[in-house]
Each structure stands twice: as C-alpha cells, then as structure tokens.
Coordinates of C-alpha atoms and ligand atoms in Angstrom, one line a residue:
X7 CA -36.9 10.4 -14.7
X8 CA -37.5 14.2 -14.3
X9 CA -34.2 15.9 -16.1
X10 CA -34.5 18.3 -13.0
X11 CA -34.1 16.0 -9.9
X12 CA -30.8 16.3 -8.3
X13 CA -28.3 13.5 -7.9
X14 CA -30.0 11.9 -4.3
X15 CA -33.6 11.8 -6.0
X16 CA -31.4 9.9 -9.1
X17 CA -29.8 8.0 -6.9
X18 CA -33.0 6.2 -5.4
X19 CA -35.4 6.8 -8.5
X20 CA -34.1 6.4 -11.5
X21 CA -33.6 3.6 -14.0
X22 CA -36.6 1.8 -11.8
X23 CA -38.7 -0.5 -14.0
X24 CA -41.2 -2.4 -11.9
X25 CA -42.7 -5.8 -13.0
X26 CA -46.1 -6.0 -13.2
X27 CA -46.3 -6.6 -9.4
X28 CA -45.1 -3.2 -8.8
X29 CA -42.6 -4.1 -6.3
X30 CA -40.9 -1.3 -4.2
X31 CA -37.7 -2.1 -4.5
X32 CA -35.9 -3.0 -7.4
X33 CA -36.3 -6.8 -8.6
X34 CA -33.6 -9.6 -9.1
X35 CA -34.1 -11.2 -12.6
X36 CA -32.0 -14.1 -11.7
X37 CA -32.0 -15.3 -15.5
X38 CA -30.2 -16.6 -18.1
X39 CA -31.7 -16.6 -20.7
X40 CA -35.2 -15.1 -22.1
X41 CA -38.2 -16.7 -23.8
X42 CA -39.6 -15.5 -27.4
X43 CA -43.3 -16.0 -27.9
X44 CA -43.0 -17.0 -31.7
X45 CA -40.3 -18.1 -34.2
X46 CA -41.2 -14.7 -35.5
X47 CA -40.3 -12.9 -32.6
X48 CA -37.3 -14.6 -31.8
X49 CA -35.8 -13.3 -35.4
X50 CA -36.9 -9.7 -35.2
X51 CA -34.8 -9.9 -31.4
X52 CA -31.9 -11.3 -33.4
X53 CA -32.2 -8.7 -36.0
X54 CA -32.0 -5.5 -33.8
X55 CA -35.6 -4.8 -35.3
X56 CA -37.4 -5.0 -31.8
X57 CA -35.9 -4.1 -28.7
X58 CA -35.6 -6.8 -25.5
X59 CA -33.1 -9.1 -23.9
X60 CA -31.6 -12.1 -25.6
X61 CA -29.0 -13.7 -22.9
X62 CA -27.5 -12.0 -19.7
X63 CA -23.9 -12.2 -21.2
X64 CA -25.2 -9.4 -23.6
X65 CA -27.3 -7.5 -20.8
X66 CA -30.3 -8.4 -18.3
X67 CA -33.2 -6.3 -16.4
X68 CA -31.6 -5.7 -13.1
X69 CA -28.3 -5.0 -14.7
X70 CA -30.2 -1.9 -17.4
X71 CA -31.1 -0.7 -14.0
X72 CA -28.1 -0.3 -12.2
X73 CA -26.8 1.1 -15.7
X74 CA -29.5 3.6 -16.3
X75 CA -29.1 4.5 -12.7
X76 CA -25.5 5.2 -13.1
X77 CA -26.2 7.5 -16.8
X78 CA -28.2 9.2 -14.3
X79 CA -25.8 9.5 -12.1
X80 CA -23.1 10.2 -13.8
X81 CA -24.4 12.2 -17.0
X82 CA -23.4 9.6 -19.4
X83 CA -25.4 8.3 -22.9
X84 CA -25.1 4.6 -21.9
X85 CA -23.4 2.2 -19.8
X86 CA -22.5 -1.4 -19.3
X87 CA -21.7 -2.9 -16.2
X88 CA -19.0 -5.6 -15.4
X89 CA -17.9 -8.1 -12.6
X90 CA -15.5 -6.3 -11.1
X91 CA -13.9 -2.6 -11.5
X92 CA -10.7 -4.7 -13.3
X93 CA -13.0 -5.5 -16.0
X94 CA -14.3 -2.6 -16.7
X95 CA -10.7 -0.8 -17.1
X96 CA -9.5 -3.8 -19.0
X97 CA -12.3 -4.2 -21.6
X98 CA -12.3 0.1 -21.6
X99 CA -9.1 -0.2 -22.8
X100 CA -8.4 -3.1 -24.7
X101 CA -11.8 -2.6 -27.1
X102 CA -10.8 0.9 -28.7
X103 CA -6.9 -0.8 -29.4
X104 CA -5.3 -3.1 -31.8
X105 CA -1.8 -4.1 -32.7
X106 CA 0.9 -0.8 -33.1
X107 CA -1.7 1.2 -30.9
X108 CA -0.1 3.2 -28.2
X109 CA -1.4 4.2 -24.8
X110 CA -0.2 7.1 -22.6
X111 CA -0.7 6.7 -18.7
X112 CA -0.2 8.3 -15.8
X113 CA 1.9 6.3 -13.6
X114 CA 0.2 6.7 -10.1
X115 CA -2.0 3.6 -11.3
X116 CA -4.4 1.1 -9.1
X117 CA -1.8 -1.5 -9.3
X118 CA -4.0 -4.4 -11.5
X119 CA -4.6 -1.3 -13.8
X120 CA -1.2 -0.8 -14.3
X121 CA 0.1 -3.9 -15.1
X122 CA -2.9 -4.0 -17.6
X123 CA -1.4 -1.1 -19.1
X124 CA 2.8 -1.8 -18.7
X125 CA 2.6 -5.7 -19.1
X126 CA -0.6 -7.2 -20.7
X127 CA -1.0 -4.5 -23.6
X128 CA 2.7 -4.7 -24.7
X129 CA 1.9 -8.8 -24.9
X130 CA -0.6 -7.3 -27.6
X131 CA 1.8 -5.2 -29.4
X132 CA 0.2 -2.2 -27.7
X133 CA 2.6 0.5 -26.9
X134 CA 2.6 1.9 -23.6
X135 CA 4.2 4.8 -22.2
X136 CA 4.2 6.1 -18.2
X137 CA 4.1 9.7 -17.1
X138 CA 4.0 12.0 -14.7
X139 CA 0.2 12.9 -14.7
X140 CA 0.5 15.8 -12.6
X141 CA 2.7 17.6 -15.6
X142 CA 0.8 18.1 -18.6
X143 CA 4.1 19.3 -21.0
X144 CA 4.6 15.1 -20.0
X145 CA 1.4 14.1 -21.9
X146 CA 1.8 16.1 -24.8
X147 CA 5.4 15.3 -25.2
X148 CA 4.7 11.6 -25.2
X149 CA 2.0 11.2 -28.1
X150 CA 3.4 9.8 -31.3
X151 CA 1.2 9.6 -34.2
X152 CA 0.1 6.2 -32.7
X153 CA -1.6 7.1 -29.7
X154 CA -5.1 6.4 -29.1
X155 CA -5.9 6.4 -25.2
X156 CA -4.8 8.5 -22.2
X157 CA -5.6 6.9 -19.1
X158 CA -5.5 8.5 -15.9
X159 CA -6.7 7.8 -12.2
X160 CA -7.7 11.1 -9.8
X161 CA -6.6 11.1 -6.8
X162 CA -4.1 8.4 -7.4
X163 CA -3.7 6.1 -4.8
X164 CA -2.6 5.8 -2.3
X165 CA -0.5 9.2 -2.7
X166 CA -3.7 11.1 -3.5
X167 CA -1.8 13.4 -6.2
X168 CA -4.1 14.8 -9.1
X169 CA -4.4 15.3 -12.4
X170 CA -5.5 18.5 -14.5
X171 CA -8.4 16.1 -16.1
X172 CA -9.5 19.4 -18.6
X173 CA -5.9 19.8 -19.4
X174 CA -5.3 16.2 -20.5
X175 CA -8.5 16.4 -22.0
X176 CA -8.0 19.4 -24.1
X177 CA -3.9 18.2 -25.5
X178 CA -6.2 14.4 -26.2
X179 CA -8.5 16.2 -28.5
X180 CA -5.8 18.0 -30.4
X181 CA -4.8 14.9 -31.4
X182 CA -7.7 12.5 -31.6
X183 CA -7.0 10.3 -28.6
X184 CA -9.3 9.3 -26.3
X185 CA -9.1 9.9 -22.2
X186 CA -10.3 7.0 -20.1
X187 CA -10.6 8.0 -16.2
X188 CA -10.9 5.8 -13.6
X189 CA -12.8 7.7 -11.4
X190 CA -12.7 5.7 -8.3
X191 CA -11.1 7.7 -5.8
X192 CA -13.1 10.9 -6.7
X193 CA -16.3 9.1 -6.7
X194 CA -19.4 9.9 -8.9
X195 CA -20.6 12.6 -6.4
X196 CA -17.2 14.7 -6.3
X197 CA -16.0 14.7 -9.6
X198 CA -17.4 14.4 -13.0
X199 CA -14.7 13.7 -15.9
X200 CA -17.0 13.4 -19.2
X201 CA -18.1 17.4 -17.8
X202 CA -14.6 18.1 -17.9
X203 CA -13.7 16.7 -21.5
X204 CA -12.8 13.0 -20.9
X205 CA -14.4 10.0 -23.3
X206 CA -15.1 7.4 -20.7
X207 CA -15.2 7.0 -17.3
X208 CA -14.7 3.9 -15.5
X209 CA -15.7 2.9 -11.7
X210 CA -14.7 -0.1 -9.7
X211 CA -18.6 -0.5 -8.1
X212 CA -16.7 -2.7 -5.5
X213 CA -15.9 0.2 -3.6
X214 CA -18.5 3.5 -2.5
X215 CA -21.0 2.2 -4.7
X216 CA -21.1 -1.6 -2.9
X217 CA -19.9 0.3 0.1
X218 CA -20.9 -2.3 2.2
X219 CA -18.0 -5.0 1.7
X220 CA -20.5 -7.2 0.2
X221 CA -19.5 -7.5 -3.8
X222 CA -17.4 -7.3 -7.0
X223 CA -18.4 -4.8 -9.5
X224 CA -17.6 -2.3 -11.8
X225 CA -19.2 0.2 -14.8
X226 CA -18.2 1.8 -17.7
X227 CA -19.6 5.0 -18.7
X228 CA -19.9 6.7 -22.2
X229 CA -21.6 8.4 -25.4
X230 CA -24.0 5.5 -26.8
X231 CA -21.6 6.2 -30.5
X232 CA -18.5 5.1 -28.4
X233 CA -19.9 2.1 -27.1
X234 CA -21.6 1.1 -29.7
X235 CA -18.9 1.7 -31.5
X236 CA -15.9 0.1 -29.1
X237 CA -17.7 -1.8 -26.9
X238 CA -21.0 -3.6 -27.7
X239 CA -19.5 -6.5 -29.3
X240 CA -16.4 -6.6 -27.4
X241 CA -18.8 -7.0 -23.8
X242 CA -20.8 -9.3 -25.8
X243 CA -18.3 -12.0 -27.0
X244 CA -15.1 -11.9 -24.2
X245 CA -17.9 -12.3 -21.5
X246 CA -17.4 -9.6 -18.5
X247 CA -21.0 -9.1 -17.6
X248 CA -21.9 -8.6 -14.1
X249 CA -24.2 -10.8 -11.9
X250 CA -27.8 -9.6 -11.9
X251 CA -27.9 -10.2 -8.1
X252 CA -24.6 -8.0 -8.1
X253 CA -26.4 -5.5 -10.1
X254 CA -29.1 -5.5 -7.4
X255 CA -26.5 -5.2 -4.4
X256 CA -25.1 -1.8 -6.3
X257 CA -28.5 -0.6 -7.1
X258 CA -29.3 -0.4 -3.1
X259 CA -26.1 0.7 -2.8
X260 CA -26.3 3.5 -4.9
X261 CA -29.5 4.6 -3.2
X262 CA -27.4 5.8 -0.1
X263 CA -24.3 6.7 -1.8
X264 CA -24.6 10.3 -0.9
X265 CA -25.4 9.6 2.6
X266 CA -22.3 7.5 3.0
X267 CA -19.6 9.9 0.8
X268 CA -20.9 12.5 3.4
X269 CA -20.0 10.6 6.6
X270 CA -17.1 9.2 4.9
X271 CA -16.0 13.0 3.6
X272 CA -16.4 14.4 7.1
X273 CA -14.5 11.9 8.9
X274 CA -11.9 11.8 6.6
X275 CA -11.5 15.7 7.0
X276 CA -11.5 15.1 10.8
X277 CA -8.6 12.6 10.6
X278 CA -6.6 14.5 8.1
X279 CA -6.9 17.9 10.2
X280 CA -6.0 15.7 13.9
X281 CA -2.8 14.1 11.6
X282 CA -1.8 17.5 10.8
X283 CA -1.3 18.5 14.5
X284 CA 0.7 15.3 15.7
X285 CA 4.5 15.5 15.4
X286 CA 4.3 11.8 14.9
X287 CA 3.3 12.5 11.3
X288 CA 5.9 13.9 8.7
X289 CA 3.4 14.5 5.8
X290 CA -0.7 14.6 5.7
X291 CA -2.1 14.7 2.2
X292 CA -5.8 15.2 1.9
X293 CA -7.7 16.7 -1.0
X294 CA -9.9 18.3 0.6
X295 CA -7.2 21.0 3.2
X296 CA -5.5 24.2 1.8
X297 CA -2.0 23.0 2.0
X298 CA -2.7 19.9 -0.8
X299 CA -0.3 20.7 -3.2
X300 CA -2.8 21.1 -6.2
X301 CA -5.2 22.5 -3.8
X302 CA -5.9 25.2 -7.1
X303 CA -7.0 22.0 -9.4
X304 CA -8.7 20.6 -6.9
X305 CA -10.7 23.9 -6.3
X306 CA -11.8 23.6 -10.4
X307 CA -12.4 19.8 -10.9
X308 CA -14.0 18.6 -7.9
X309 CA -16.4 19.3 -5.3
X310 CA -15.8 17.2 -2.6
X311 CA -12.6 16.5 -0.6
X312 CA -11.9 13.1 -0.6
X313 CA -13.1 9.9 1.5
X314 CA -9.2 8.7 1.6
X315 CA -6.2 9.8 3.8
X316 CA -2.8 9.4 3.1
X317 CA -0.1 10.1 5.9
X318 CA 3.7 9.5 6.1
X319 CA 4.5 8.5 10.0
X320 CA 8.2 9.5 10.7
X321 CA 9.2 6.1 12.5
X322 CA 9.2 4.6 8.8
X323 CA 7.5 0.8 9.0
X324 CA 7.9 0.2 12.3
X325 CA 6.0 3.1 13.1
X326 CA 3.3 2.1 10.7
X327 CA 3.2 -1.3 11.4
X328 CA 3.2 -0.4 15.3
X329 CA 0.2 2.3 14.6
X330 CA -1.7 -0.1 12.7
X331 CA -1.4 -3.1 15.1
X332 CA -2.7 -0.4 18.0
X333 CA -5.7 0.6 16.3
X334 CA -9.3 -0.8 17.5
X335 CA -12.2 0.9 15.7
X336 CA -10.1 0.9 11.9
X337 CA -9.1 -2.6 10.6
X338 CA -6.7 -3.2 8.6
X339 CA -7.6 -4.1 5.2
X340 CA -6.4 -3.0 1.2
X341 CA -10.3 -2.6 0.5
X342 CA -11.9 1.1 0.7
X343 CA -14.8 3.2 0.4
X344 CA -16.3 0.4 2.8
X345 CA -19.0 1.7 5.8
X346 CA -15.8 0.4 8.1
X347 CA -13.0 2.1 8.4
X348 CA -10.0 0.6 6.8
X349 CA -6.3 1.0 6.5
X350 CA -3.5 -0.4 4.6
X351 CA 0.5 0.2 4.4
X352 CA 0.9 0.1 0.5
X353 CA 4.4 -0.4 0.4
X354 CA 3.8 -3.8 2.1
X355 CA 0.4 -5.1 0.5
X356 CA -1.1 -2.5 -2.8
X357 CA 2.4 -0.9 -4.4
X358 CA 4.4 -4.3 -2.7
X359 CA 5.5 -5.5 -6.5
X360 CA 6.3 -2.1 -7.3
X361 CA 9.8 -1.3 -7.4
X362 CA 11.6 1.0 -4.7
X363 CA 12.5 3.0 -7.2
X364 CA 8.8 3.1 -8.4
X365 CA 7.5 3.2 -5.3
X366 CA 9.6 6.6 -4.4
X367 CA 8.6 8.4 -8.2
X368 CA 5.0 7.6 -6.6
X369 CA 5.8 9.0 -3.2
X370 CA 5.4 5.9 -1.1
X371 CA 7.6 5.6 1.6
X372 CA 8.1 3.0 4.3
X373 CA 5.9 5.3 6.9
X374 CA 3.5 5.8 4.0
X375 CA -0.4 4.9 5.6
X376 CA -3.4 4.9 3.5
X377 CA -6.8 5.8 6.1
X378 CA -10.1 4.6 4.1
X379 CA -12.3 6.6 6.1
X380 CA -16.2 4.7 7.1
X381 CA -19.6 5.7 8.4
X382 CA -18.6 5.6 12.1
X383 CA -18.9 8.6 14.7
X384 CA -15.8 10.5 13.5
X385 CA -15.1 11.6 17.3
X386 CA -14.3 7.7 18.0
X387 CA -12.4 7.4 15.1
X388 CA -10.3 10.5 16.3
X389 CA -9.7 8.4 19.7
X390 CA -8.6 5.4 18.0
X391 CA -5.8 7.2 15.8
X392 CA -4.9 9.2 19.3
X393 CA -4.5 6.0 21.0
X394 CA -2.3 4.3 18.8
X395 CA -0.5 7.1 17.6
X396 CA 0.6 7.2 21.9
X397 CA 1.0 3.3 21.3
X398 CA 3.7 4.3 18.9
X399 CA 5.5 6.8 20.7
X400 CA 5.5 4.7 24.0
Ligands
LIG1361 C1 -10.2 -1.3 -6.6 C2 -9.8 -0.5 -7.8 C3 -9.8 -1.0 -9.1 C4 -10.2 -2.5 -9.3 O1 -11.5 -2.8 -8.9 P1 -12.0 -4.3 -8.6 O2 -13.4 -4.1 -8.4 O3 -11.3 -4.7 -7.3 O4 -11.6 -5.1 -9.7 C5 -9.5 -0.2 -10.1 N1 -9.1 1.1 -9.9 C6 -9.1 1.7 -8.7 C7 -8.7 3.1 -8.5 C8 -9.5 0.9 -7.6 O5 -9.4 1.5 -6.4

C-alpha cells in the first residue's frame, strides 16, 4: 500500500493478499487450522521464529486482511478483529485490568458497554466510576491513584452529546491511564481518536462497516506494543475471534464505506434540518448543525456530521410511538448505520433497563426518537417523516 493514497483507495486496496490464483476479490480461508510441511517447521511456527498462521482462534488470512485494512483505515500499528463490537470493548477493557484496578467512564454508554463497565468489572474487583463526559474537571476529579482506563463513546447514543476526546486524552496522560474510544457513532471516516491522543479505539463492525444488516463484528485498534503487550494472549486463550467469512463480509463492506457514510451523512442532515422546522418536535440534536451544543468541539475533533438523528417529539410516547407506527420508508429497528433507514424509541427498547433517573442525567425522554439514517433518496425519506409527523397531529 502506497502511504499516499487516501482513505477510498485504502478502503478497496489495502491489506489485499491474493492466493496464487490471483483472485479479484478478496478470498474466504474457511480454515481451522493450518498445515506444516516438516516437524521442523511446525516448531519454528510455535517458537515465533518464522512467521505464519497456527489456528484461526489466534488469527487467519481473511481476518489479517480485514485488520490490515482497518490500520489502514484507521492509522493504527495493528489490529485484531472480534465477533461482535461487545467483544471487542470487553476484551479492550478487561486485558489491560486486574483486581483493585479502577476505570473512569463516561456515562452516556452503548448499554451492553455499560453494564460491562458498572456490573461485570466490579464482579472482578475492578473499580468503576461514571461521569459526565462532556465536563472534563469530572475526569480529572475522579482518578485515584488506581486508575488505569478512561473509556468514552462520541457521540453518545442515542443523545448524540460529545466528548472533548484531546481533553480526556491530555488529563489520561498526566496520569498514566489509558483512553479506550468506542468510536462507533463517529465512524472511521469522521473522527480519528488515536490522532487526537487516545490508546485504543474500538468499533462494533456490525454497524457502517457491515452496513448491510448482514453480520456480527467488531475491531480493536492500537500501537503493536499495546497489543502485544495487553492483548495477544488475552485474544488468544478467552477465544473472541471473528469468523473468517465475517471477516470477508466487512472487507466488501469496507470497500464502499465512504460511499455509504456520504448518503447516510446527507440524509441525516436533510432530516435533522426538516425536524428543526416542525413544531411537532421540541428538540433536534444533530452533530453536524450550528445550534448542537458542542458545535465548537465538534468543529475541532471531527469532520463529518453524523449518520444519526436524535429528536424529542412534544406528544411524549404516544407521539413517538404514533410517529413511528406511521412511518413507511424507515423501519423500526435498535440496529444502525444499516443501508435502511432505521428508528428506535430508546426509552422503550436500548436505555429500557436504565433507570428514569438515569435515563433523564442521559437526556432521554419519553418523546426521545433516535433516526439511523440509510442509503435511500433523502427527498423520500423527507416525505415519510412529513407524513407521519401529520399522522401524529391528526
Ligand atoms: C452496537 C454497538 C456496540 C456493540 O456492538 P455489537 O456488534 O452489537 O456487539 C458497542 N458500542 C456501540 C456504540 C454500538 O453502537
């Protein structure tokens, strides 16, 4: 790969290693295991002396490819790749920690990463403390001399709030803790968190980088020291290694990531600007319009809007519900980043096991709608959300 092509060409080019049939595409290596041609051979593999696969658990063809192509992506040293985006937060976490270890997080959490952080770490004898991510006096102030990780989604979902990433990053480093972003929302293509001073980066790959609906997946992203380091054994012997024909899906996926995020950006910024004119609608909040209210952080850590709406219809859940129910083109689903348009009500299906209490610290309210926005004309998504917004009125 030429150090000077720009993210598209990376996105279809690199990490490519044909077979000797010098197939187009990418190849599936639908293996387990791999074959040694002497005893001799076999040992030097074992020994780290030669380089080569052993057995997929530890890494496979197809897989290196989706993770070179993500390095490439992404800027990183090396990667591994996991089932599910779950898996990667969980083993980015839980292989840098032991026993009296302490985490800081922001609160506005992916609900499964926050009960990894809240409930499953403590089990541990991890320490975990919540925040406001939006504050940074709120990180500093809750380090103790045991904390090793920050962790921080941006935007959050579904509230779309975000966090100062260079800021976090800078009070982490004054103290030797590492900052581990889940970098979902943002995507690959808008924001870039080991640029702005975080450790690792983590994706759930079953959302723009599937895109499609089709798979599970996830990444993690580092320095090759840190995973080395952290990681290596702990992906080798707890077992979260992604399906080579996985691998495959998100390697086509990847090649018309950019193409998608576009679509998806535009017609998100078309739905957030027609929101903001209906009196329907108490609240839009959409990274990518002036009146976000970190519109000046957004300006410095990102450069793209966002492929997510969140709105706040006045009618509470009845409203919502009523909206939903009316729509035609958008289905409603908890998924995003998908080619379809999707939308959800978190306070009834994602932030449902939340507290109210919690729920109102994160800014969910009953008329609180998440919009996922997909690949489809923008004009006829426009109609749909006129139409049932009239549904709901009527
Ligand atoms: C979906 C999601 C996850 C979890 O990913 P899975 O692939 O469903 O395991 C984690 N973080 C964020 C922000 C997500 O949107």
């Amino acid at each position: 790969m030429s150090k000077n092509w720009r993210p598209a060409t990376r996105l279809v080019h690199a990490g490519t290693s044909r077979s000797p049939h010098g197939e187009t595409s990418e190849a599936i290596f639908l293996t387990q295991g791999f074959v040694y041609e002497t005893s001799e051979s076999a040992e030097a593999r074992f020994k780290g002396e030669t380089d080569g696969f052993i057995y997929a658990r530890y890494g496979s063809p197809t897989n290196a490819m989706f993770e070179e192509r993500m390095c490439a992506l992404e800027g990183a040293e090396d990667a591994r790749a996991t089932a599910s985006g779950m898996a990667a937060v969980s083993a980015a976490i839980l292989c840098q920690l032991k026993a009296g270890d302490h985490i800081v997080a922001a609160r506005a959490l992916f609900g499964s990463c926050r009960w990894v952080v809240e409930t499953l770490a403590p089990k541990y004898g991890i320490g975990c403390t919540l925040i406001d991510g939006r504050d940074l006096d709120t990180w500093e102030k809750a380090v103790t001399p045991a904390t090793k990780v920050f962790f921080l989604e941006s935007p959050t979902n579904p509230t779309l709030e975000v966090v100062d990433i260079a800021g976090v990053a800078a009070i982490a480093n004054a103290h030797g803790i590492k900052v581990v972003v889940d970098n979902v929302f943002a995507t690959p293509l808008f924001q870039k968190p080991l640029e702005l001073g975080a450790h690792v980066v983590v994706y759930s790959a079953t959302k723009h980088i599937d895109g499609q609906g089709r798979c599970l997946g996830g990444v993690i992203l580092s320095s090759k020291d840190w995973i080395d380091e952290n990681l290596q054994d702990y992906f080798r012997h707890t077992g979260p290694a992604l399906s080579p024909f996985n691998a495959w899906t998100l390697l086509k996926g990847l090649e018309t990531l950019p193409l998608r995020v576009r679509q998806q950006t535009e017609n998100a910024a078309k739905i957030a600007d027609f929101l903001a004119g209906r009196n329907e609608v108490a609240r839009v909040i959409y990274p990518g319009r002036a009146d976000h209210p970190q519109a000046d952080i957004i300006a410095r850590q990102m450069t793209g809007g966002s492929t997510l709406v969140c709105f706040e219809l006045k009618g509470g859940k009845e409203a919502a519900f009523a909206f939903q129910n009316a729509l035609d083109v958008v289905r409603i689903s908890n998924n995003l980043g998908d080619a379809k348009s999707l939308i959800t009500h978190p306070a009834t299906t994602t932030h449902k096991n939340l507290t109210e209490e919690a729920r109102q610290e994160l800014g969910i309210s009953p008329g609180t709608v998440r919009f996922s926005a997909g690949i489809e004309d923008g004009d006829d998504l426009v109609e749909d959300f006129a139409r049932a917004l009239d549904a709901v009125r009527a």
